[in-house]
mmCIF file of C-alpha atoms and ligand atoms in Angstrom:
data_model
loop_
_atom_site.group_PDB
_atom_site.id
_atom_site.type_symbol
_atom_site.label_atom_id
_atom_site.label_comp_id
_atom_site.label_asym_id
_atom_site.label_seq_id
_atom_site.Cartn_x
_atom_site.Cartn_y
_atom_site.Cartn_z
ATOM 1 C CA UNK B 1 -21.274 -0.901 -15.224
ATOM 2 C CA UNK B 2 -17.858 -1.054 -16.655
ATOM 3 C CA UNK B 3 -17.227 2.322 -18.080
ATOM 4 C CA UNK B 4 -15.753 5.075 -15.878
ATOM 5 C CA UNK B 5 -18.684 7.304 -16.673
ATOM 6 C CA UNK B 6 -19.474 10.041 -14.146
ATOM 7 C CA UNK B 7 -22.475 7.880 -12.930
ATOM 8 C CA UNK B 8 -20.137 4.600 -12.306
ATOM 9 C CA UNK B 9 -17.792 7.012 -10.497
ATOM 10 C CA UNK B 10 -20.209 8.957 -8.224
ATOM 11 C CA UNK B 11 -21.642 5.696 -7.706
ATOM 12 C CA UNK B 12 -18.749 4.386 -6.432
ATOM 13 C CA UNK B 13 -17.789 7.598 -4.634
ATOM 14 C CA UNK B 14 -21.206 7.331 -2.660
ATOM 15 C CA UNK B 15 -20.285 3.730 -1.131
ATOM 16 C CA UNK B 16 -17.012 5.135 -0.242
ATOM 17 C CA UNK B 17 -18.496 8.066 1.374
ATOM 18 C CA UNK B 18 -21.238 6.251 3.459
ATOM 19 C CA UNK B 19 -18.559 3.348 4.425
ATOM 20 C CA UNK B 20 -17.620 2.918 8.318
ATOM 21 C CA UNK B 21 -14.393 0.839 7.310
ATOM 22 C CA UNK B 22 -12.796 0.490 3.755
ATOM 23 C CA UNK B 23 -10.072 -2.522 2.866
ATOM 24 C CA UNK B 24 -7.847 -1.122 -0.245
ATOM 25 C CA UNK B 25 -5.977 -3.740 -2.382
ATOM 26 C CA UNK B 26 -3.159 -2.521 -4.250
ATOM 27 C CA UNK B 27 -1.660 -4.428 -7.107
ATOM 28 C CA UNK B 28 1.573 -3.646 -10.094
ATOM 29 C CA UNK B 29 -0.956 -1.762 -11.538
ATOM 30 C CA UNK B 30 -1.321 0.918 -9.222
ATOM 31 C CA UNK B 31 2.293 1.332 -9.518
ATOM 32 C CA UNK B 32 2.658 1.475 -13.246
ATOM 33 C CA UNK B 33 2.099 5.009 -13.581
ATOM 34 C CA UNK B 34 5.194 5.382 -11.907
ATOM 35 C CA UNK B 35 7.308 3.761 -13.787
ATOM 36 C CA UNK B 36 7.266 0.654 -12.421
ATOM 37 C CA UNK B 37 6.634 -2.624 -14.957
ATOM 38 C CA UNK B 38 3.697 -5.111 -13.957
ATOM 39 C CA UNK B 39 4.469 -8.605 -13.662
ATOM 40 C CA UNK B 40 2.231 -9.555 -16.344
ATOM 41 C CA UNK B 41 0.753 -8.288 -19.740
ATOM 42 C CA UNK B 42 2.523 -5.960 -21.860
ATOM 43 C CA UNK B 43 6.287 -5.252 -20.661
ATOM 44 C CA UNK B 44 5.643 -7.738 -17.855
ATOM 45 C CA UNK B 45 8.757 -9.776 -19.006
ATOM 46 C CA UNK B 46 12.710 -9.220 -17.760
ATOM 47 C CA UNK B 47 14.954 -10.571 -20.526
ATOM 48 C CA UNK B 48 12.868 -13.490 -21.948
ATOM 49 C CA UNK B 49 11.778 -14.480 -17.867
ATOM 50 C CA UNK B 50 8.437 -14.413 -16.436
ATOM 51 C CA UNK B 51 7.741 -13.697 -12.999
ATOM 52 C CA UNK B 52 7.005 -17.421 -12.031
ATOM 53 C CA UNK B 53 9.934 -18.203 -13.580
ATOM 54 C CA UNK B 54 12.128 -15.801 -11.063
ATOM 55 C CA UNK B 55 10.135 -15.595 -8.094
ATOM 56 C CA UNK B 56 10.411 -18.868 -6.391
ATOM 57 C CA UNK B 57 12.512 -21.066 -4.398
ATOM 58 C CA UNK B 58 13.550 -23.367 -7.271
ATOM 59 C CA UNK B 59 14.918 -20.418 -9.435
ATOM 60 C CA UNK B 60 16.910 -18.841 -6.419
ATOM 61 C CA UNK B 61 18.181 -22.840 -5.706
ATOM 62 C CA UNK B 62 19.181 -23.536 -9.465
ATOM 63 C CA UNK B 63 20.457 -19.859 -10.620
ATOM 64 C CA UNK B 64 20.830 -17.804 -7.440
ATOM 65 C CA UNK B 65 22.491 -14.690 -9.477
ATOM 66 C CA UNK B 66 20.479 -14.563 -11.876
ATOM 67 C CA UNK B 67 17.697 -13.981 -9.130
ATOM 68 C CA UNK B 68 19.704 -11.689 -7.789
ATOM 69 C CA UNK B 69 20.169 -10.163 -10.740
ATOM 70 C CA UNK B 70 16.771 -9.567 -11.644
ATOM 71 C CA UNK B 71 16.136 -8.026 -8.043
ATOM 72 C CA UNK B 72 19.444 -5.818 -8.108
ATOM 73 C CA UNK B 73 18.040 -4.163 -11.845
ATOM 74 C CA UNK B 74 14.346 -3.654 -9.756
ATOM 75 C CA UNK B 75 15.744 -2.058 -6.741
ATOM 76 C CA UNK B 76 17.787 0.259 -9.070
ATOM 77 C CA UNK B 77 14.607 1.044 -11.221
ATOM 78 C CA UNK B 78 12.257 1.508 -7.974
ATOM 79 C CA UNK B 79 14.771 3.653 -6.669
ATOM 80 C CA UNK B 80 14.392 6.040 -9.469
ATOM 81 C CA UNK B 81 10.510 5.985 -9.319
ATOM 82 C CA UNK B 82 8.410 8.547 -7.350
ATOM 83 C CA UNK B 83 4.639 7.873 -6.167
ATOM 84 C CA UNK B 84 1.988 8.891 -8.352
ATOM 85 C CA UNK B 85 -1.514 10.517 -8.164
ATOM 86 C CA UNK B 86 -3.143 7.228 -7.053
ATOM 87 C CA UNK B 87 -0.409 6.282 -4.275
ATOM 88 C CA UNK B 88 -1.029 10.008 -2.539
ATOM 89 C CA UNK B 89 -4.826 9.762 -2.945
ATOM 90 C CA UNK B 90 -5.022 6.642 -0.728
ATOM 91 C CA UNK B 91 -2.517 8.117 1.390
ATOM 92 C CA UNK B 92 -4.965 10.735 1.994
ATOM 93 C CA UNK B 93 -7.927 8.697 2.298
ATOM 94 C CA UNK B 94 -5.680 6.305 4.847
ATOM 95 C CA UNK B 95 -4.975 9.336 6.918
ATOM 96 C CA UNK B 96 -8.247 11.179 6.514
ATOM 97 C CA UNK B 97 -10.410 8.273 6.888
ATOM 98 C CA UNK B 98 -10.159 6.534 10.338
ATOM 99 C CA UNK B 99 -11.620 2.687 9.586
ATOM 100 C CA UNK B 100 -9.359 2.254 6.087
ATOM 101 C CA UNK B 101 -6.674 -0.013 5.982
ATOM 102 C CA UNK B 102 -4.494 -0.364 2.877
ATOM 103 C CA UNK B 103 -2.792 -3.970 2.032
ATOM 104 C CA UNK B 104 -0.736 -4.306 -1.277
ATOM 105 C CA UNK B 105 0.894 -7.053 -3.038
ATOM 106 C CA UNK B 106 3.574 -4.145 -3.958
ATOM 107 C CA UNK B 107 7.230 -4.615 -2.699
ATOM 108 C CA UNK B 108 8.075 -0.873 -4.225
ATOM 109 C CA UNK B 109 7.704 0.827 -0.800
ATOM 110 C CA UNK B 110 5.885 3.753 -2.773
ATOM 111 C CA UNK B 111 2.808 3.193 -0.895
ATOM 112 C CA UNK B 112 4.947 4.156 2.371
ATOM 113 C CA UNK B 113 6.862 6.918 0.804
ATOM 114 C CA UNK B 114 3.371 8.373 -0.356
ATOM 115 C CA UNK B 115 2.446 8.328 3.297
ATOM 116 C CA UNK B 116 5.293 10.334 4.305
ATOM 117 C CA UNK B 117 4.601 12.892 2.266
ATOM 118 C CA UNK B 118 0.955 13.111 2.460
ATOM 119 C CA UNK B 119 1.520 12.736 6.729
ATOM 120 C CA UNK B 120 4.220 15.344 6.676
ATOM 121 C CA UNK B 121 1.885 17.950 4.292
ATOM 122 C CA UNK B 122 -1.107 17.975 6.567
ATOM 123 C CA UNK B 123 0.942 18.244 8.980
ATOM 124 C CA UNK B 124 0.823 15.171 11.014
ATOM 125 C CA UNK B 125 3.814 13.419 10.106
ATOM 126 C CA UNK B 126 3.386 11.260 13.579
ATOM 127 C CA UNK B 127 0.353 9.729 12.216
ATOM 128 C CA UNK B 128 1.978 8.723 8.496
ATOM 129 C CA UNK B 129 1.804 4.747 10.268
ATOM 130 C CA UNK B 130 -2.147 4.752 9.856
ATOM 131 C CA UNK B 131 -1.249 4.916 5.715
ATOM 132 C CA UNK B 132 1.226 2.923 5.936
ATOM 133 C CA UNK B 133 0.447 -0.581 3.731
ATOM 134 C CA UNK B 134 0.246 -4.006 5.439
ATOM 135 C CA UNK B 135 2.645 -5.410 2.219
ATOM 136 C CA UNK B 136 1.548 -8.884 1.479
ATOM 137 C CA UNK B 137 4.759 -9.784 -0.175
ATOM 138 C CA UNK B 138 7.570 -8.047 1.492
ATOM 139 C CA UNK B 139 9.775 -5.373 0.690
ATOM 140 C CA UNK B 140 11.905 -5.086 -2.224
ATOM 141 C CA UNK B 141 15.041 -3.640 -0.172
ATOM 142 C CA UNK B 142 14.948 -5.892 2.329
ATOM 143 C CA UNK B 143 17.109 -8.920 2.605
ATOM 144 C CA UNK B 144 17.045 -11.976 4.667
ATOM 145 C CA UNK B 145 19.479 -15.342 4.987
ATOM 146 C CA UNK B 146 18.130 -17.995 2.954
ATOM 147 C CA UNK B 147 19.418 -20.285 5.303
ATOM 148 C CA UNK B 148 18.736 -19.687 8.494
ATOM 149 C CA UNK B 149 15.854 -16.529 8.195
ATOM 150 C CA UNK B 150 17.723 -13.816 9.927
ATOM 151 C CA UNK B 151 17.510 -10.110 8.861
ATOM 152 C CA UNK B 152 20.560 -9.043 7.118
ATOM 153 C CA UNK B 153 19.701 -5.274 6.875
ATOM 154 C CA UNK B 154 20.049 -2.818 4.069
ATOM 155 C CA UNK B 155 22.582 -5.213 1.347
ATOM 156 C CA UNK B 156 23.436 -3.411 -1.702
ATOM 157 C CA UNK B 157 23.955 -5.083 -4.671
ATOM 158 C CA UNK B 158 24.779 -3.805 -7.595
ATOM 159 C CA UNK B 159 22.876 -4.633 -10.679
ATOM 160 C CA UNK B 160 25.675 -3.721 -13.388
ATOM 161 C CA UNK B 161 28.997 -5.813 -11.491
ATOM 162 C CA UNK B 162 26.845 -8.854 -10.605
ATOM 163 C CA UNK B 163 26.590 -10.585 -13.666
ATOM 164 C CA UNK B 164 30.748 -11.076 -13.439
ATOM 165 C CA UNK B 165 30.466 -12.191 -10.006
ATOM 166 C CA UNK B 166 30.500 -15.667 -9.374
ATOM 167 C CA UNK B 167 28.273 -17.785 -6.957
ATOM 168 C CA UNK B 168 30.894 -17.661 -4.118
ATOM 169 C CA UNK B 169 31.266 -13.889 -4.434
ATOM 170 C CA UNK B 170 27.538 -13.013 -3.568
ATOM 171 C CA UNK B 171 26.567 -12.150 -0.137
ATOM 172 C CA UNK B 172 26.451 -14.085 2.301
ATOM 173 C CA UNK B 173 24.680 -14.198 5.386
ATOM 174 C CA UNK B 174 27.204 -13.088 8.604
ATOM 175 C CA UNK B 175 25.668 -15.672 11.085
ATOM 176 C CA UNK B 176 25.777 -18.669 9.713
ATOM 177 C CA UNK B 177 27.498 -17.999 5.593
ATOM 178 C CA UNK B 178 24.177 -19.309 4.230
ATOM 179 C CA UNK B 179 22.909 -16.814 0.489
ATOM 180 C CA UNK B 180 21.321 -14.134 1.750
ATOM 181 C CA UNK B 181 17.978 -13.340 -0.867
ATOM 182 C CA UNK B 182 15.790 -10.615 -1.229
ATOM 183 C CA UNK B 183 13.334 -10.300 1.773
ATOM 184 C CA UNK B 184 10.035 -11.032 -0.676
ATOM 185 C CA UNK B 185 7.457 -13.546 -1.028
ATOM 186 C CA UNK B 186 7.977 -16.255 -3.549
ATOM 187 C CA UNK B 187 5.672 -18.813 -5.228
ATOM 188 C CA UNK B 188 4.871 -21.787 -2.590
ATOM 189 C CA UNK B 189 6.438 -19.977 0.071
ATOM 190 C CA UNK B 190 3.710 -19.025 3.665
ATOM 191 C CA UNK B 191 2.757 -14.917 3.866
ATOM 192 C CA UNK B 192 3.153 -13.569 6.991
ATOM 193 C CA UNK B 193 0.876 -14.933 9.378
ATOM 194 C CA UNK B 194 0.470 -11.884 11.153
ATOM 195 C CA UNK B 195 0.153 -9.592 7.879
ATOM 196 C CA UNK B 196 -2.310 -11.708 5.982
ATOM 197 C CA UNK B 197 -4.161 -11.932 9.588
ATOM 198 C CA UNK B 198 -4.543 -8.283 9.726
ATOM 199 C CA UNK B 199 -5.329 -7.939 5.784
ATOM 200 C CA UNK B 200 -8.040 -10.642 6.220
ATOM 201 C CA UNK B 201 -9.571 -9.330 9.596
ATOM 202 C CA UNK B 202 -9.664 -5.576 7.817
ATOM 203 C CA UNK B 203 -11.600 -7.486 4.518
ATOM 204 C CA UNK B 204 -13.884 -9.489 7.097
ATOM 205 C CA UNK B 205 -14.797 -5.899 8.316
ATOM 206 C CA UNK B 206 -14.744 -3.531 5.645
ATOM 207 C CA UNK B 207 -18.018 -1.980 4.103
ATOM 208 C CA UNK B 208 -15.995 -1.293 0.854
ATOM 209 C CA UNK B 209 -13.163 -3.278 -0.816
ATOM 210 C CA UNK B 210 -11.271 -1.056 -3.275
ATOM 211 C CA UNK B 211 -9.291 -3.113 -4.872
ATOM 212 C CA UNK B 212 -6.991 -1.216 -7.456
ATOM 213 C CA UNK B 213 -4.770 -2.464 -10.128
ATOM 214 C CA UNK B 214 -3.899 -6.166 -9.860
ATOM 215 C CA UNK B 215 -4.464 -8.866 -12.284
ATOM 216 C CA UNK B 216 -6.145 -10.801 -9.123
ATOM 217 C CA UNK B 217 -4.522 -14.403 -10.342
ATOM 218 C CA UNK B 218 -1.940 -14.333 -7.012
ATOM 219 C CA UNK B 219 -3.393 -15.948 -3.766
ATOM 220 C CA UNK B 220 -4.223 -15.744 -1.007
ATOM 221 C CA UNK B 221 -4.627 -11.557 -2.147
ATOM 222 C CA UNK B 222 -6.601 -12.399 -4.889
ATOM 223 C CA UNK B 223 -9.264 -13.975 -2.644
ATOM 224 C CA UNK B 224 -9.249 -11.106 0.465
ATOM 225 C CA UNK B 225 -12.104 -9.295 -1.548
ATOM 226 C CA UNK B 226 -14.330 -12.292 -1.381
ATOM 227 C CA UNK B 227 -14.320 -11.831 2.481
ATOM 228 C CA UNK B 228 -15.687 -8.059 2.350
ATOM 229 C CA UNK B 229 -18.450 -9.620 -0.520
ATOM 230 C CA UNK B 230 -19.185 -12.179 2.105
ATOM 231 C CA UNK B 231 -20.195 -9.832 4.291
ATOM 232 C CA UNK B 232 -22.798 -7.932 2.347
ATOM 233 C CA UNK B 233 -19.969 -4.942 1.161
ATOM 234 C CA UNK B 234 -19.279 -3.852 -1.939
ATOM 235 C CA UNK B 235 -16.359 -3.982 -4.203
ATOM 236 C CA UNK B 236 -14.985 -1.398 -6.365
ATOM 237 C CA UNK B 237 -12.462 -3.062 -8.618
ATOM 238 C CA UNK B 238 -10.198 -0.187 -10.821
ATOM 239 C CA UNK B 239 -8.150 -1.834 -13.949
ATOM 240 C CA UNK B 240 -8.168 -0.580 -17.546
ATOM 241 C CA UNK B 241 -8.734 -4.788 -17.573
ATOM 242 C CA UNK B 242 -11.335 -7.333 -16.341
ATOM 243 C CA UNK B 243 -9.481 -9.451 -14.221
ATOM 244 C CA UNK B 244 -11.235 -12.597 -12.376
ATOM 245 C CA UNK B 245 -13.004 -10.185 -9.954
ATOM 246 C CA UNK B 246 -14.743 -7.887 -12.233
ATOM 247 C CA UNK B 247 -17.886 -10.073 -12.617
ATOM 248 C CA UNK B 248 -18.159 -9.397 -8.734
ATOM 249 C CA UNK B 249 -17.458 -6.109 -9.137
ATOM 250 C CA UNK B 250 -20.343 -3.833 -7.428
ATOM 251 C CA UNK B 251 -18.828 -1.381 -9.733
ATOM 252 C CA UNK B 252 -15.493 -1.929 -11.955
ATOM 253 C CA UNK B 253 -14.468 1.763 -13.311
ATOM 254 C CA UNK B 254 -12.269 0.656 -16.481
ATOM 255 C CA UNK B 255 -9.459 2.828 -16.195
ATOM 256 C CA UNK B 256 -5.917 3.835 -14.901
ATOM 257 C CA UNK B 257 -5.141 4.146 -11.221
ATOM 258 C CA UNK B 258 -3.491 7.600 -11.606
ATOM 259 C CA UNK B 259 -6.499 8.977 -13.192
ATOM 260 C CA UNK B 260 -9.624 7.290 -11.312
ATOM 261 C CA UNK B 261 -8.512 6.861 -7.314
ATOM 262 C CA UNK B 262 -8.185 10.705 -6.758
ATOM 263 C CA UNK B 263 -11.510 11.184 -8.779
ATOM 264 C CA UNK B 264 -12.719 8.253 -6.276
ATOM 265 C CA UNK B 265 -11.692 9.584 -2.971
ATOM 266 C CA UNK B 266 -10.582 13.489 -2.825
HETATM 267 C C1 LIG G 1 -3.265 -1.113 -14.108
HETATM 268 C C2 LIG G 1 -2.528 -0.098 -14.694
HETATM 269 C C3 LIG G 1 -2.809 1.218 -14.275
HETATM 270 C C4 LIG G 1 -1.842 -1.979 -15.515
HETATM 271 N N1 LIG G 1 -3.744 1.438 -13.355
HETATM 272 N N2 LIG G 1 -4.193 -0.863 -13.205
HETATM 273 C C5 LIG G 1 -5.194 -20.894 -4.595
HETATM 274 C C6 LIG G 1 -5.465 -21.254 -5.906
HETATM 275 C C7 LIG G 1 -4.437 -21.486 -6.810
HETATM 276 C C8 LIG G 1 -3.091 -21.348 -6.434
HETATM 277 C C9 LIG G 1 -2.837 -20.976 -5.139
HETATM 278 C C10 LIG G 1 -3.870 -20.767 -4.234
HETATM 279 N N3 LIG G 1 -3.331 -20.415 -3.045
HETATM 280 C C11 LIG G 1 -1.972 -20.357 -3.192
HETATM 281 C C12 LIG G 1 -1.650 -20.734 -4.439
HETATM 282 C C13 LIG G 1 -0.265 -20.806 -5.020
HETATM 283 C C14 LIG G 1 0.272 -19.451 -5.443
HETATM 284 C C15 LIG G 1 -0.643 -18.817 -6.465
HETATM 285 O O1 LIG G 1 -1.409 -17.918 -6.205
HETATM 286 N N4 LIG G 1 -0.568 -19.268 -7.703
HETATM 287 C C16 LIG G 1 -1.422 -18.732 -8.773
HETATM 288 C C17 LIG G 1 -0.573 -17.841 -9.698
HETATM 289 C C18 LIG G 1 -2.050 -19.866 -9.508
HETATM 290 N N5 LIG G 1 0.432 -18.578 -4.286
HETATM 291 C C19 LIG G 1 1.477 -18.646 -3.489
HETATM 292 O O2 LIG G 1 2.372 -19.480 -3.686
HETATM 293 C C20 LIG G 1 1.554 -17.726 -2.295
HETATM 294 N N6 LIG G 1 1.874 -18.482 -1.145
HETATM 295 C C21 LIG G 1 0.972 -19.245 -0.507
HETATM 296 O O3 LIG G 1 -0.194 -19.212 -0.781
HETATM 297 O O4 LIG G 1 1.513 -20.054 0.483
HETATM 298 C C22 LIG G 1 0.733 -21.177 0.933
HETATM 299 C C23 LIG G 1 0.631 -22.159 -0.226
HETATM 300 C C24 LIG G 1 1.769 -22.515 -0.937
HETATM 301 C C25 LIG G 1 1.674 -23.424 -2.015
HETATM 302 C C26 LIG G 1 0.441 -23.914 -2.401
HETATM 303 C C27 LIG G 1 -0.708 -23.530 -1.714
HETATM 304 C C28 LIG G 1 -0.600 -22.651 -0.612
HETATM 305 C C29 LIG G 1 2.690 -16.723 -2.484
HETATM 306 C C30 LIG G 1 2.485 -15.780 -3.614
HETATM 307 C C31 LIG G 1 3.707 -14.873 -3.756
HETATM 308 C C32 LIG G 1 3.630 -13.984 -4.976
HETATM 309 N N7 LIG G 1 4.910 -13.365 -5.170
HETATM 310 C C33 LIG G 1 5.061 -12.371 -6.208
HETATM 311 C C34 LIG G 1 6.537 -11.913 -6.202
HETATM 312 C C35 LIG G 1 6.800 -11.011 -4.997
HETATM 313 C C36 LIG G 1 8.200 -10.569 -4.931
HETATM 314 C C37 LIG G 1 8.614 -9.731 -6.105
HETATM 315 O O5 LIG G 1 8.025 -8.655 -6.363
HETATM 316 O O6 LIG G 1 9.529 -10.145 -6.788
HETATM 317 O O7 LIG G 1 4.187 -11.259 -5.977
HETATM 318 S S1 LIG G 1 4.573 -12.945 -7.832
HETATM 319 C C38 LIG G 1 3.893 -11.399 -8.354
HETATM 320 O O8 LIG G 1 2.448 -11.526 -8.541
HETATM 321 C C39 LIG G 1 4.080 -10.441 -7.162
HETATM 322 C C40 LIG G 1 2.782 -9.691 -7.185
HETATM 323 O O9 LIG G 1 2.578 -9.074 -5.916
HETATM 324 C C41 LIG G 1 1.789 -10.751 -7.535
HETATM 325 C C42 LIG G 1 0.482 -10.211 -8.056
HETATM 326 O O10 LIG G 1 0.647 -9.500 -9.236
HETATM 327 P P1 LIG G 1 -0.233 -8.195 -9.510
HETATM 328 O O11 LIG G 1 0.112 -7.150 -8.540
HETATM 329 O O12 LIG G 1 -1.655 -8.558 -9.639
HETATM 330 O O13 LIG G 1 0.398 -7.709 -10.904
HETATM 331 P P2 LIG G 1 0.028 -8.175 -12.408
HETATM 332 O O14 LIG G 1 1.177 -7.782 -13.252
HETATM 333 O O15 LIG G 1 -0.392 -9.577 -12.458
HETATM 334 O O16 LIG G 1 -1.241 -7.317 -12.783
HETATM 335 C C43 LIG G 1 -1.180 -5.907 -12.944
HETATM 336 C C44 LIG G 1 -2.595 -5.416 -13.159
HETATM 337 O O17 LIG G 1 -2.543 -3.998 -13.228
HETATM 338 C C45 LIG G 1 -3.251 -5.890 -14.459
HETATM 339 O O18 LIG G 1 -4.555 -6.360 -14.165
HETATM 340 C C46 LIG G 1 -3.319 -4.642 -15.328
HETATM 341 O O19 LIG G 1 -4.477 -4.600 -16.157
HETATM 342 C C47 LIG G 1 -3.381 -3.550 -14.278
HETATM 343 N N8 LIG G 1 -2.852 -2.253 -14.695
HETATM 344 N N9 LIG G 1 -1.695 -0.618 -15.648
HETATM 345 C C48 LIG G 1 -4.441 0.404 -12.873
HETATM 346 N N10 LIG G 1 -2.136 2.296 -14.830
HETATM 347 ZN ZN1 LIG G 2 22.042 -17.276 8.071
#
């Protein structure tokens, strides 16, 4: 089962359509479409870094603008990226489909934008919260004190001046003058409790895991589809790649989000 033939897909359709509750896991993948890179595989790199090389404690300690370089250059890039095809399909499921629950790993916010749209064309812009993502690893525009935790708001900082500015110069948290950092989730560091408690309760219960563009390497993420398995539900895994899930798979439709999740769920 690991072409996207019309049988895999109406397969996987059918367990969709006779589900009670459906868990959706979103990874880089789903986002690519859009414009945005992955963190692995082809184009995964920024400069001649790798992800694990930027996104952890250590780097941010040892080289804290060149972190902060690398996240001032995404928000820029995110901020010139629009949802695609898949984003608005699940948006529409979310909203369409009460018992689904979406959780990515994405810090793009294009999952949430998606449900603003989607909310405010059927007309029920009140109810875009029930699409909005639980997001595993934070938000890309958010920033926090290093230091001492606190929430420092919307911090711009600007990708093209920050490579003159020196350590001193970069900003600083108004509390207590610790670095303030991008409000993500970095190798080592805990997930929200209460997130990753409400994406592992909605994988305990869900008939269907959909789990949709991720390279599934990253725990604890990469293990919430084991819980819905656990149970007896199926998984649908979508990746033009076999990833460390696909052997599980119940069916694994080999292909690009933007062109299988609206053929899944519309
Ligand atoms: C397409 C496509 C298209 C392309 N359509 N698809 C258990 C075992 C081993 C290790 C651990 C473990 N539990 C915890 C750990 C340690 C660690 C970990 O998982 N390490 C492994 C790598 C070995 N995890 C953690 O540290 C986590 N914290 C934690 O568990 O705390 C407790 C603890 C600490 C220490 C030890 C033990 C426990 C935190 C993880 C935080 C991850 N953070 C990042 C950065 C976020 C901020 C930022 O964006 O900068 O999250 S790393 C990066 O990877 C990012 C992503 O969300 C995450 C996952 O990547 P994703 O989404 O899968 O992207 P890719 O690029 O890998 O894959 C893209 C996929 O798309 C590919 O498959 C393509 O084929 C596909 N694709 N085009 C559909 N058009
Ligand atoms: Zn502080």
């Amino acid at each position: 089962m690991s072409d996207p033939t019309h049988a895999a897909i109406e397969r996987a359709r059918s367990l969709i359509d006779a589900a009670d509750r459906i868990v959706v896991l979103t990874g880089a993948g789903v986002s690519a479409e859009s414009g945005v890179p992955t963190f692995r595989g082809a184009g995964g790199l920024w400069k001649t870094f790798r992800a694990e090389e930027l996104a952890t404690p250590g780097a941010f300690a040892r080289d804290p603008r060149l972190v902060w370089e690398w996240y001032a250059w995404r928000r820029a890039l995110v901020s010139e990226c629009e949802p695609n095809a898949a984003h608005f399909a699940l948006a529409r499921l979310a909203l369409s489909r009460e018992g689904t629950t979406l959780v990515t790993q994405n810090v793009d916010g294009l999952h949430a934008r998606a449900a603003h749209e989607v909310a405010d064309e059927m007309a029920c812009p009140g109810d875009a919260t029930r699409a909005m993502p639980l997001e595993l690893h934070g938000d890309l525009f958010a920033t926090r004190c290093n230091d001492c935790g606190r929430d420092a708001g919307e911090v711009t900082v600007d990708a093209t001046s920050i490579t003159t500015k020196s350590v001193a110069e970069l900003p600083r948290c108004a509390r207590c003058g610790g670095l303030l950092r991008p409000g993500v989730v970095w190798f080592g560091e805990s997930l929200d409790p209460g997130v990753l408690g409400a994406a592992t309760a909605a994988a305990e219960g869900a008939d269907v895991a959909l789990v949709v563009g991720t390279s599934a390497l990253v725990h604890p993420a990469a293990g919430l589809a084991a819980h819905t398995l656990a149970r007896g539900g199926a998984l649908i895994e979508v990746n033009p790649d076999a990833t460390p899930l696909s052997d599980r798979a119940t069916v694994a439709l080999r292909g690009t989000a933007g062109a299988i999740v609206p053929a899944l769920v519309d």
